[in-house]
Amino acid sequence: MDDFDDDSFNDVLGAMEMPTAAKQPKVDAPAATAVNPAPSTSTEPSGSDRPAPGKPPSNPHCVLVHSKQRGNPILKSILNVPLEFRDDIVPDYVVGRTSCVLYLSLKYHNLNPDYICQRLKALGKMYELRVLLVQVDTPEPNNALKSLTRISLLADLTMMLAWNAEEAGKIIETYKQFEKRPPDLIMERVESNPHQKLLAALTNIKPVNKTDAAALLHTFGNLGNIINASEERLSQVMGLGPRKAKKLYKTLQEPFLSK
């Protein structure tokens, strides 16, 4: 997997069915019931009553966990959301109606480099958000991570790195907790207060920080006075110093309108 020109690796990737656009989870009920069908005497639900792959549980707050992940140490760190073990889901974890997680230990990847390609082929076009959660548990991860980055780009995956089992569990937990949160929670907040806007504008000039910006406004009163101040006068502002003053003065003297 470290050799990106390996023909067999490219053939495997090329054979995978890659999503061309965001899609809803694909449910194929006949295929699900065709694998190991339950006997009529079983108490397990069958047919349309049996949960289909990718379908959330009755409790919408649950993280669906594939039965093969039972015993994974990362589960001990998922404390704030309930877990439901299922063997009828394709990914390792389902953290939302259209979101899933494939877990991969880097040590295991080095021993079985074709494993992730096989998992992606089985996943197909299901789920809009497909997270590849990689636990970095090898001393020299660079080459393997380059390979997985390439796979993630080709297969439309979001790759997340965890440096221990606890961190990996918290990543899964966070995805579930933020499943229905509005996107503005992680979007940059636009300040409406003119003073805050001016502070933000000044801190865009490197290396001016918020403390420097506040000191400038306290000393000069407004932006006009800051612009008209000399470099020497700027350097006299407490905490600014000659280096920051020179950069600030040079930036403020540049034309703001392009010709």
PDB file of N, CA and C in Angstrom, residues 47-92:
ATOM      1  N   GLY A  47     -38.669 -10.470   7.363  1.00  0.00           N
ATOM      2  CA  GLY A  47     -39.360  -9.727   6.324  1.00  0.00           C
ATOM      3  C   GLY A  47     -39.301  -8.241   6.554  1.00  0.00           C
ATOM      4  N   SER A  48     -40.425  -7.563   6.342  1.00  0.00           N
ATOM      5  CA  SER A  48     -40.468  -6.107   6.465  1.00  0.00           C
ATOM      6  C   SER A  48     -40.366  -5.661   7.906  1.00  0.00           C
ATOM      7  N   ASP A  49     -40.602  -6.569   8.878  1.00  0.00           N
ATOM      8  CA  ASP A  49     -40.506  -6.207  10.291  1.00  0.00           C
ATOM      9  C   ASP A  49     -39.067  -6.174  10.775  1.00  0.00           C
ATOM     10  N   ARG A  50     -38.172  -6.778  10.008  1.00  0.00           N
ATOM     11  CA  ARG A  50     -36.772  -6.823  10.427  1.00  0.00           C
ATOM     12  C   ARG A  50     -36.072  -5.544  10.015  1.00  0.00           C
ATOM     13  N   PRO A  51     -35.251  -4.933  10.893  1.00  0.00           N
ATOM     14  CA  PRO A  51     -34.578  -3.676  10.533  1.00  0.00           C
ATOM     15  C   PRO A  51     -33.716  -3.853   9.298  1.00  0.00           C
ATOM     16  N   ALA A  52     -33.819  -2.901   8.375  1.00  0.00           N
ATOM     17  CA  ALA A  52     -33.031  -2.949   7.143  1.00  0.00           C
ATOM     18  C   ALA A  52     -31.677  -2.308   7.372  1.00  0.00           C
ATOM     19  N   PRO A  53     -30.682  -2.658   6.549  1.00  0.00           N
ATOM     20  CA  PRO A  53     -29.346  -2.072   6.723  1.00  0.00           C
ATOM     21  C   PRO A  53     -29.383  -0.558   6.664  1.00  0.00           C
ATOM     22  N   GLY A  54     -28.711   0.081   7.635  1.00  0.00           N
ATOM     23  CA  GLY A  54     -28.614   1.535   7.635  1.00  0.00           C
ATOM     24  C   GLY A  54     -29.802   2.222   8.284  1.00  0.00           C
ATOM     25  N   LYS A  55     -30.856   1.476   8.624  1.00  0.00           N
ATOM     26  CA  LYS A  55     -32.032   2.100   9.217  1.00  0.00           C
ATOM     27  C   LYS A  55     -31.809   2.348  10.698  1.00  0.00           C
ATOM     28  N   PRO A  56     -32.131   3.562  11.202  1.00  0.00           N
ATOM     29  CA  PRO A  56     -31.885   3.859  12.620  1.00  0.00           C
ATOM     30  C   PRO A  56     -32.752   2.999  13.523  1.00  0.00           C
ATOM     31  N   PRO A  57     -32.338   2.825  14.771  1.00  0.00           N
ATOM     32  CA  PRO A  57     -33.140   2.039  15.713  1.00  0.00           C
ATOM     33  C   PRO A  57     -34.362   2.821  16.159  1.00  0.00           C
ATOM     34  N   SER A  58     -35.222   2.141  16.933  1.00  0.00           N
ATOM     35  CA  SER A  58     -36.413   2.816  17.435  1.00  0.00           C
ATOM     36  C   SER A  58     -36.032   3.982  18.333  1.00  0.00           C
ATOM     37  N   ASN A  59     -34.909   3.850  19.019  1.00  0.00           N
ATOM     38  CA  ASN A  59     -34.409   4.957  19.838  1.00  0.00           C
ATOM     39  C   ASN A  59     -33.470   5.796  18.973  1.00  0.00           C
ATOM     40  N   PRO A  60     -33.884   6.988  18.567  1.00  0.00           N
ATOM     41  CA  PRO A  60     -33.071   7.783  17.641  1.00  0.00           C
ATOM     42  C   PRO A  60     -31.774   8.291  18.253  1.00  0.00           C
ATOM     43  N   HIS A  61     -31.608   8.129  19.544  1.00  0.00           N
ATOM     44  CA  HIS A  61     -30.391   8.608  20.200  1.00  0.00           C
ATOM     45  C   HIS A  61     -29.291   7.558  20.248  1.00  0.00           C
ATOM     46  N   CYS A  62     -29.559   6.371  19.719  1.00  0.00           N
ATOM     47  CA  CYS A  62     -28.585   5.290  19.778  1.00  0.00           C
ATOM     48  C   CYS A  62     -27.537   5.392  18.670  1.00  0.00           C
ATOM     49  N   VAL A  63     -26.331   4.981  18.992  1.00  0.00           N
ATOM     50  CA  VAL A  63     -25.311   4.703  17.983  1.00  0.00           C
ATOM     51  C   VAL A  63     -25.426   3.231  17.637  1.00  0.00           C
ATOM     52  N   LEU A  64     -25.641   2.924  16.362  1.00  0.00           N
ATOM     53  CA  LEU A  64     -25.688   1.530  15.952  1.00  0.00           C
ATOM     54  C   LEU A  64     -24.267   1.007  15.831  1.00  0.00           C
ATOM     55  N   VAL A  65     -24.006  -0.118  16.454  1.00  0.00           N
ATOM     56  CA  VAL A  65     -22.669  -0.705  16.462  1.00  0.00           C
ATOM     57  C   VAL A  65     -22.748  -2.101  15.854  1.00  0.00           C
ATOM     58  N   HIS A  66     -21.902  -2.352  14.866  1.00  0.00           N
ATOM     59  CA  HIS A  66     -21.869  -3.695  14.294  1.00  0.00           C
ATOM     60  C   HIS A  66     -21.397  -4.684  15.354  1.00  0.00           C
ATOM     61  N   SER A  67     -21.997  -5.850  15.327  1.00  0.00           N
ATOM     62  CA  SER A  67     -21.695  -6.852  16.349  1.00  0.00           C
ATOM     63  C   SER A  67     -20.219  -7.226  16.384  1.00  0.00           C
ATOM     64  N   LYS A  68     -19.535  -7.131  15.250  1.00  0.00           N
ATOM     65  CA  LYS A  68     -18.120  -7.473  15.215  1.00  0.00           C
ATOM     66  C   LYS A  68     -17.260  -6.471  15.984  1.00  0.00           C
ATOM     67  N   GLN A  69     -17.825  -5.299  16.288  1.00  0.00           N
ATOM     68  CA  GLN A  69     -17.092  -4.299  17.055  1.00  0.00           C
ATOM     69  C   GLN A  69     -17.231  -4.499  18.560  1.00  0.00           C
ATOM     70  N   ARG A  70     -18.030  -5.473  18.947  1.00  0.00           N
ATOM     71  CA  ARG A  70     -18.192  -5.753  20.381  1.00  0.00           C
ATOM     72  C   ARG A  70     -16.832  -6.117  20.984  1.00  0.00           C
ATOM     73  N   GLY A  71     -16.461  -5.473  22.049  1.00  0.00           N
ATOM     74  CA  GLY A  71     -15.163  -5.720  22.657  1.00  0.00           C
ATOM     75  C   GLY A  71     -14.095  -4.732  22.232  1.00  0.00           C
ATOM     76  N   ASN A  72     -14.393  -3.865  21.259  1.00  0.00           N
ATOM     77  CA  ASN A  72     -13.439  -2.841  20.850  1.00  0.00           C
ATOM     78  C   ASN A  72     -13.251  -1.858  22.014  1.00  0.00           C
ATOM     79  N   PRO A  73     -12.014  -1.595  22.440  1.00  0.00           N
ATOM     80  CA  PRO A  73     -11.786  -0.702  23.592  1.00  0.00           C
ATOM     81  C   PRO A  73     -12.358   0.698  23.417  1.00  0.00           C
ATOM     82  N   ILE A  74     -12.577   1.137  22.190  1.00  0.00           N
ATOM     83  CA  ILE A  74     -13.081   2.503  22.000  1.00  0.00           C
ATOM     84  C   ILE A  74     -14.499   2.653  22.544  1.00  0.00           C
ATOM     85  N   LEU A  75     -15.228   1.547  22.662  1.00  0.00           N
ATOM     86  CA  LEU A  75     -16.603   1.620  23.152  1.00  0.00           C
ATOM     87  C   LEU A  75     -16.668   2.075  24.600  1.00  0.00           C
ATOM     88  N   LYS A  76     -15.597   1.847  25.360  1.00  0.00           N
ATOM     89  CA  LYS A  76     -15.581   2.251  26.767  1.00  0.00           C
ATOM     90  C   LYS A  76     -15.611   3.768  26.918  1.00  0.00           C
ATOM     91  N   SER A  77     -15.233   4.488  25.855  1.00  0.00           N
ATOM     92  CA  SER A  77     -15.191   5.947  25.922  1.00  0.00           C
ATOM     93  C   SER A  77     -16.476   6.591  25.426  1.00  0.00           C
ATOM     94  N   ILE A  78     -17.403   5.798  24.919  1.00  0.00           N
ATOM     95  CA  ILE A  78     -18.696   6.335  24.471  1.00  0.00           C
ATOM     96  C   ILE A  78     -19.655   6.232  25.647  1.00  0.00           C
ATOM     97  N   LEU A  79     -19.762   7.304  26.405  1.00  0.00           N
ATOM     98  CA  LEU A  79     -20.497   7.282  27.670  1.00  0.00           C
ATOM     99  C   LEU A  79     -21.785   8.083  27.636  1.00  0.00           C
ATOM    100  N   ASN A  80     -21.896   9.034  26.720  1.00  0.00           N
ATOM    101  CA  ASN A  80     -23.010   9.980  26.752  1.00  0.00           C
ATOM    102  C   ASN A  80     -24.104   9.688  25.743  1.00  0.00           C
ATOM    103  N   VAL A  81     -23.947   8.631  24.961  1.00  0.00           N
ATOM    104  CA  VAL A  81     -25.004   8.206  24.042  1.00  0.00           C
ATOM    105  C   VAL A  81     -25.152   6.693  24.161  1.00  0.00           C
ATOM    106  N   PRO A  82     -26.370   6.175  24.050  1.00  0.00           N
ATOM    107  CA  PRO A  82     -26.562   4.719  24.168  1.00  0.00           C
ATOM    108  C   PRO A  82     -26.088   3.991  22.916  1.00  0.00           C
ATOM    109  N   LEU A  83     -25.748   2.734  23.085  1.00  0.00           N
ATOM    110  CA  LEU A  83     -25.276   1.892  21.987  1.00  0.00           C
ATOM    111  C   LEU A  83     -26.287   0.782  21.726  1.00  0.00           C
ATOM    112  N   GLU A  84     -26.402   0.406  20.483  1.00  0.00           N
ATOM    113  CA  GLU A  84     -27.238  -0.744  20.115  1.00  0.00           C
ATOM    114  C   GLU A  84     -26.454  -1.611  19.149  1.00  0.00           C
ATOM    115  N   PHE A  85     -26.210  -2.846  19.513  1.00  0.00           N
ATOM    116  CA  PHE A  85     -25.435  -3.751  18.673  1.00  0.00           C
ATOM    117  C   PHE A  85     -26.346  -4.410  17.654  1.00  0.00           C
ATOM    118  N   ARG A  86     -25.900  -4.390  16.400  1.00  0.00           N
ATOM    119  CA  ARG A  86     -26.675  -4.972  15.312  1.00  0.00           C
ATOM    120  C   ARG A  86     -25.734  -5.684  14.352  1.00  0.00           C
ATOM    121  N   ASP A  87     -26.201  -6.755  13.754  1.00  0.00           N
ATOM    122  CA  ASP A  87     -25.385  -7.451  12.765  1.00  0.00           C
ATOM    123  C   ASP A  87     -25.935  -7.270  11.363  1.00  0.00           C
ATOM    124  N   ASP A  88     -26.916  -6.365  11.195  1.00  0.00           N
ATOM    125  CA  ASP A  88     -27.528  -6.153   9.889  1.00  0.00           C
ATOM    126  C   ASP A  88     -27.138  -4.801   9.287  1.00  0.00           C
ATOM    127  N   ILE A  89     -26.034  -4.213   9.767  1.00  0.00           N
ATOM    128  CA  ILE A  89     -25.545  -2.965   9.190  1.00  0.00           C
ATOM    129  C   ILE A  89     -24.203  -3.233   8.519  1.00  0.00           C
ATOM    130  N   VAL A  90     -23.919  -2.462   7.485  1.00  0.00           N
ATOM    131  CA  VAL A  90     -22.673  -2.655   6.740  1.00  0.00           C
ATOM    132  C   VAL A  90     -21.497  -1.954   7.406  1.00  0.00           C
ATOM    133  N   PRO A  91     -21.621  -0.677   7.793  1.00  0.00           N
ATOM    134  CA  PRO A  91     -20.476  -0.009   8.438  1.00  0.00           C
ATOM    135  C   PRO A  91     -20.287  -0.489   9.871  1.00  0.00           C
ATOM    136  N   ASP A  92     -19.209  -0.036  10.489  1.00  0.00           N
ATOM    137  CA  ASP A  92     -18.948  -0.402  11.880  1.00  0.00           C
ATOM    138  C   ASP A  92     -19.863   0.350  12.841  1.00  0.00           C
TER     139      ASP A  92
END
